[in-house]
XYZ file of C-alpha atoms in Angstrom:
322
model
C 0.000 0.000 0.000
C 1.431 3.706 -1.138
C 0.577 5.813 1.586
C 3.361 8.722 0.098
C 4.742 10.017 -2.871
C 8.072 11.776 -2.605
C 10.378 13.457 -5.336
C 13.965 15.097 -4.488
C 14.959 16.720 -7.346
C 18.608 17.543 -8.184
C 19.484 20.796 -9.637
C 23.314 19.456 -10.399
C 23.415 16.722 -12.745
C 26.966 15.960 -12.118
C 25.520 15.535 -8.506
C 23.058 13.214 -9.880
C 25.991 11.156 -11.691
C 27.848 10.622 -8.817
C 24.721 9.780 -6.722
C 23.836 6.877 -9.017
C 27.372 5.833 -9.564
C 29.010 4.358 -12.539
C 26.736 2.314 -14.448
C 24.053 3.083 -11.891
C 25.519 0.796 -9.580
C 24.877 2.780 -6.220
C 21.665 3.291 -7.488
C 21.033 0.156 -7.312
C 22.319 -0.731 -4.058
C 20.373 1.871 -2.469
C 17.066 0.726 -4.236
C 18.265 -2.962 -3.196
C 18.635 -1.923 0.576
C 15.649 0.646 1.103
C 12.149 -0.978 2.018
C 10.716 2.383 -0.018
C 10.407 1.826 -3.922
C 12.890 4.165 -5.541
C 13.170 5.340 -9.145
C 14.396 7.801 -11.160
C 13.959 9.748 -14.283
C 16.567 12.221 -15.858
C 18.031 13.744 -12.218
C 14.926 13.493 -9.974
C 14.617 10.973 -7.260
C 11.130 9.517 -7.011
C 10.294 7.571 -3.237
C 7.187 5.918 -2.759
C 6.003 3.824 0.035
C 4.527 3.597 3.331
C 4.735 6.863 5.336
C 7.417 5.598 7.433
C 9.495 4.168 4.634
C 9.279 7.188 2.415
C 10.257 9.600 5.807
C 13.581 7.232 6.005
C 14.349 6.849 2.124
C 14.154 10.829 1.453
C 16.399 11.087 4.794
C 19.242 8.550 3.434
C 18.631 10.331 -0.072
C 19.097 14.044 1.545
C 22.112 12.798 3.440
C 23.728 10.891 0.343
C 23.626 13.863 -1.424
C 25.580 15.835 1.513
C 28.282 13.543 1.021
C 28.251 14.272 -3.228
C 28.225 17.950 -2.317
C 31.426 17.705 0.207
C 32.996 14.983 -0.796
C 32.456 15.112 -4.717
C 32.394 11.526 -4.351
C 30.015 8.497 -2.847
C 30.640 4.845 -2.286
C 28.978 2.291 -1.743
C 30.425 1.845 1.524
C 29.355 5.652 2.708
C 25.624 4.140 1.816
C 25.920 1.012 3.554
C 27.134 3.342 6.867
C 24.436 6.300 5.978
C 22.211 3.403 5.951
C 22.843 1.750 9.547
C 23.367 5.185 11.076
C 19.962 6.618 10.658
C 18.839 2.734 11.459
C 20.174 3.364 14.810
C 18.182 6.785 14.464
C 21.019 9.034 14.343
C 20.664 11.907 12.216
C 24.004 13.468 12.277
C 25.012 15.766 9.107
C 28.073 14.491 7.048
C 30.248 17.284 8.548
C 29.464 16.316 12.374
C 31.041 12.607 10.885
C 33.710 13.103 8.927
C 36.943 14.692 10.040
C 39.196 17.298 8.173
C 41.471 16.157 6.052
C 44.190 14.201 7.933
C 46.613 13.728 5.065
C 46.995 13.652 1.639
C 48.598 10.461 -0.231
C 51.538 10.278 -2.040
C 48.668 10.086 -5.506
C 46.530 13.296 -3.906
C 43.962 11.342 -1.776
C 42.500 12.794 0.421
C 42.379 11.040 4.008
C 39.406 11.590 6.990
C 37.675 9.842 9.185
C 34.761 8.595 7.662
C 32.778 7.277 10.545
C 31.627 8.754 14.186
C 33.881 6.039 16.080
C 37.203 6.708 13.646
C 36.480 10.831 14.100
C 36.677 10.022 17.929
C 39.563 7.866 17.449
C 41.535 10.646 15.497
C 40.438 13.118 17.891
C 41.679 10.772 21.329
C 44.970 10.509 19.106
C 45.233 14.187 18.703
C 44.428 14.735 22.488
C 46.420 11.801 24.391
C 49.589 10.335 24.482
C 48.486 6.505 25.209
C 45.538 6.083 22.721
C 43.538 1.883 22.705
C 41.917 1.479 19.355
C 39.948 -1.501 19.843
C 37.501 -3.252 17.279
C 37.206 -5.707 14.682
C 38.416 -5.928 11.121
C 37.799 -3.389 8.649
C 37.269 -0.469 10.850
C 40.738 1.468 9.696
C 41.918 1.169 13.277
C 45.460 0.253 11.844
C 45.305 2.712 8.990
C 44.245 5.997 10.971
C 47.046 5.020 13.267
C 49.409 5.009 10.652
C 47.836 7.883 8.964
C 48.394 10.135 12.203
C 51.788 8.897 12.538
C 53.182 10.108 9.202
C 50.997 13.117 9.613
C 53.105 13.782 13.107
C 56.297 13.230 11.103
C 55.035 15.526 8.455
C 54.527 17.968 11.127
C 57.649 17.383 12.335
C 55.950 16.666 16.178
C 58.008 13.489 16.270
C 61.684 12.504 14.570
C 60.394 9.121 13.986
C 57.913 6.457 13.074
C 58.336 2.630 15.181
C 55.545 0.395 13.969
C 55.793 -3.213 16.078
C 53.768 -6.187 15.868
C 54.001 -9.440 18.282
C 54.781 -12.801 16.374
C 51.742 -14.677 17.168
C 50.756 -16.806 14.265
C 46.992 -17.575 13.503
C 46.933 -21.215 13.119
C 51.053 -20.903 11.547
C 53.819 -21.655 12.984
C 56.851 -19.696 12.184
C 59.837 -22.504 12.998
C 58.394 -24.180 9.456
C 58.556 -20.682 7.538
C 61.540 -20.470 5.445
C 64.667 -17.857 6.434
C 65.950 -15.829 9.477
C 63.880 -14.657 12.285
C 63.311 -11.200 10.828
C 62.645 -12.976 7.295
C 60.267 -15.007 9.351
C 58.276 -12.372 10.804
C 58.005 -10.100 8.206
C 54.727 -11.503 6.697
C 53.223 -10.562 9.977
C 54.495 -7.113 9.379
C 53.064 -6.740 6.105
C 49.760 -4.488 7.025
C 52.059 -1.639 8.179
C 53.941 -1.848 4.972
C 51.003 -1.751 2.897
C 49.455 0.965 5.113
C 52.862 3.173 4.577
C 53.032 1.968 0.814
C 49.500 3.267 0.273
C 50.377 6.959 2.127
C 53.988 7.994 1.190
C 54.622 5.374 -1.567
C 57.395 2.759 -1.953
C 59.979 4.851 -2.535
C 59.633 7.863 0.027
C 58.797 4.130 2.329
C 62.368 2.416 1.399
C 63.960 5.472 2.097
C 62.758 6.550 4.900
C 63.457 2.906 6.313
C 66.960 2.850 5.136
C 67.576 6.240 7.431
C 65.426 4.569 10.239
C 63.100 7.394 10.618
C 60.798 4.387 10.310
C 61.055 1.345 11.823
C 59.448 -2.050 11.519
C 59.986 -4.313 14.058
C 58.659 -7.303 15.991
C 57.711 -6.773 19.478
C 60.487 -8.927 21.119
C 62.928 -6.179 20.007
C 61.570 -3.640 22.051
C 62.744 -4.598 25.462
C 65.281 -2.249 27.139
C 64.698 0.471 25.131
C 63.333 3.783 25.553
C 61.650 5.344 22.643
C 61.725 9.444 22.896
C 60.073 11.907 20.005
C 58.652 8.798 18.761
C 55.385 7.803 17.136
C 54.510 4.233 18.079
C 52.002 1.664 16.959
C 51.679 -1.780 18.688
C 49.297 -3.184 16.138
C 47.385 -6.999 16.372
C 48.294 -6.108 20.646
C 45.735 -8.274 21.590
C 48.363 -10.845 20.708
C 50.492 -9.620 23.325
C 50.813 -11.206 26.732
C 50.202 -9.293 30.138
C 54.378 -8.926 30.323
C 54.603 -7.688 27.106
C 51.875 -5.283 27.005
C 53.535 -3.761 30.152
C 57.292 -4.127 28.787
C 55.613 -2.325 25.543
C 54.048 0.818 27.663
C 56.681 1.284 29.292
C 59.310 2.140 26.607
C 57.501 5.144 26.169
C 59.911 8.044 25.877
C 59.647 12.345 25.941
C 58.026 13.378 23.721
C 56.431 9.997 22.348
C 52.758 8.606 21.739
C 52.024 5.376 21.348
C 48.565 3.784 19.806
C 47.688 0.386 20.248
C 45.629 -1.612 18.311
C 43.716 -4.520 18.264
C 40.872 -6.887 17.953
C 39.878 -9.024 21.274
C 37.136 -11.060 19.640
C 40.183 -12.682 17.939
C 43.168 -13.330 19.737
C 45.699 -16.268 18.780
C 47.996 -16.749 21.867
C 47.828 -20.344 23.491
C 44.820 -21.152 25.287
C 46.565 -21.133 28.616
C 47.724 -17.102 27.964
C 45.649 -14.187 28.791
C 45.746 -11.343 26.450
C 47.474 -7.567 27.338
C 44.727 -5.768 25.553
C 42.211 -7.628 27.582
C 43.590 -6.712 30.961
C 45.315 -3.530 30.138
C 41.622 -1.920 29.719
C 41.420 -2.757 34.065
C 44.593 -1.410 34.463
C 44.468 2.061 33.042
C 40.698 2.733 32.901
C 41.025 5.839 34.928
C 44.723 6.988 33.882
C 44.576 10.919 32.589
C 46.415 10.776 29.148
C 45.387 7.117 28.595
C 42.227 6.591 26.328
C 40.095 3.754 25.065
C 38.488 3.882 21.998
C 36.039 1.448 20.690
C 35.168 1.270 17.066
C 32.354 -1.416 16.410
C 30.718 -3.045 13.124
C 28.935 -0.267 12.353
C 32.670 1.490 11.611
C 33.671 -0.940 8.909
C 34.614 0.457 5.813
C 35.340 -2.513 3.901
C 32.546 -4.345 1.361
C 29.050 -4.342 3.060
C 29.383 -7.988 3.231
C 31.849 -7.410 6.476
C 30.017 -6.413 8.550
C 27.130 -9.220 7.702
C 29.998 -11.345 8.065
C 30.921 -9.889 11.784
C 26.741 -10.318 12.301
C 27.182 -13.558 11.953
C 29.915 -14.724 13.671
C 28.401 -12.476 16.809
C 25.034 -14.575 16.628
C 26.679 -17.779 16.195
C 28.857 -17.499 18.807
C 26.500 -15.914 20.855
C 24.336 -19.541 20.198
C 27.119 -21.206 20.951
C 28.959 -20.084 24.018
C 32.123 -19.216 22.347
């Protein structure tokens, strides 16, 4: 039953392009998600529905197009989120979301926070020295950390960037890996390369590497050191044991912040060890200049189907006691 008619029209057709996407194709996923019927025809935007399905198609419409006009871009991923935010009946504009820009690539992207929980996450690495980013897959908890450590380079705020990683295989086990011990665990490694390959490039990466105003290095090599005008990431740190979460914090240096990220829904140490991250959240709960952030499903940026993956795994172990 049509209980309202609806039609946003859209005075820009280059608006209307990106709206609809190439070969229509976030037109499509919008009609595919919305429980309104939407059409088109030349740049207007018909919605049609019940009352209540029309009210929250024209919102996700009106806010889609806030993205074109800011971002001169949309994805399908900024629909999926648009989507689930004004689910959760949050009507925040695009600019109360997104961030300024954080950093430009080495190819001229641009680089914000795209979601609520990554715009508090920037802004609790901004504010603190000891920042937790904490959340599953997907939600750029890695990235923006190695985003606002270049960025602090950039800004000369620290001398260097130290990006460490514990050697906890999932499921592997690095004495049949071929090679030395660094050769060994460099494929755990790999996401902060990629992360600094995608920002500054291979080259500006190699070199700054060579000079060691980056480093890469697994965890182990970090005790006895102290780490001043540094920029440090502990990433996959819910890997870590209690000891080495502890041994990790405090190498902190003057003038040094650290981030720390991780994911506690999947942690790989031996059954009989308790994770860092897990009890490092009692520990520091109420330390000034410490913060936790949590980012959640509804931050992932990755394909749609990621976070109906993350659904899943949530109900099913939820059904079974995992």
């Amino acid at each position: 039953m049509i209980d309202k008619e609806t039609k946003i029209s859209i005075g820009d057709n280059s608006q209307a392009a990106i709206l609809f996407g190439a070969g229509d194709e976030n037109f499509r996923y919008l009609r595919s998600i919305s429980a309104a019927d939407i059409s088109a025809r030349g740049s207007d935007v018909y919605i049609k529905g019940s009352e209540e399905d029309v009210t929250f198609a024209t919102d996700l419409v009106n806010s889609l197009l806030d993205i074109v006009e800011n971002e001169n871009q949309l994805t399908i991923n900024d629909i999926n989120y648009m989507f689930n935010l004004l689910k959760r009946g949050e009507h925040s504009r695009h600019n109360d979301i997104v961030s300024g820009t954080l950093l430009t690539t080495i190819r001229g992207k641009t680089i914000k926070a795209k979601t609520l929980g990554q715009k508090r996450y920037v802004q609790a690495i901004l504010r603190d020295d000891v920042v937790f980013g904490i959340g599953p897959a997907g939600t750029g908890k890695t990235y923006l950390a190695v985003v606002m450590a270049v960025r602090a380079l950039r800004n000369k705020d620290v001398e260097r960037i130290i990006l460490v990683r514990p050697a906890v295989e999932a499921g592997e086990k690095l004495g049949f890996l071929p090679g030395d011990f660094i050769e060994k665990v460099n494929p755990y490694l790999r996401p902060l390369y990629d992360g600094l390959f995608d920002i500054l490039g291979v080259d500006v990466t190699q070199r700054y590497l060579e000079k060691n105003i980056i480093e890469v290095a697994p965890l182990a090599y970090m005790r006895g050191r102290t780490l001043n005008d540094a920029f440090i990431i502990l990433d996959e740190a819910q890997n870590t044991t209690p000891q080495q979460m502890k041994m990790f914090l405090t190498r902190l240096g003057f003038g040094s912040k650290a981030v720390i990220t991780g994911d506690i829904t999947q942690v790989d140490l031996p059954k009989d060890e308790y994770s860092g991250l897990i009890e490092i959240r009692k520990i520091l709960s109420n330390v000034k200049g410490v913060s936790f952030e949590y980012l959640t499903k509804e931050d992932v940026i990755r394909h749609p189907l990621v976070q109906q993956i993350i659904d899943a795994y949530e109900q099913y172990e939820a059904q079974n006691g995992h």
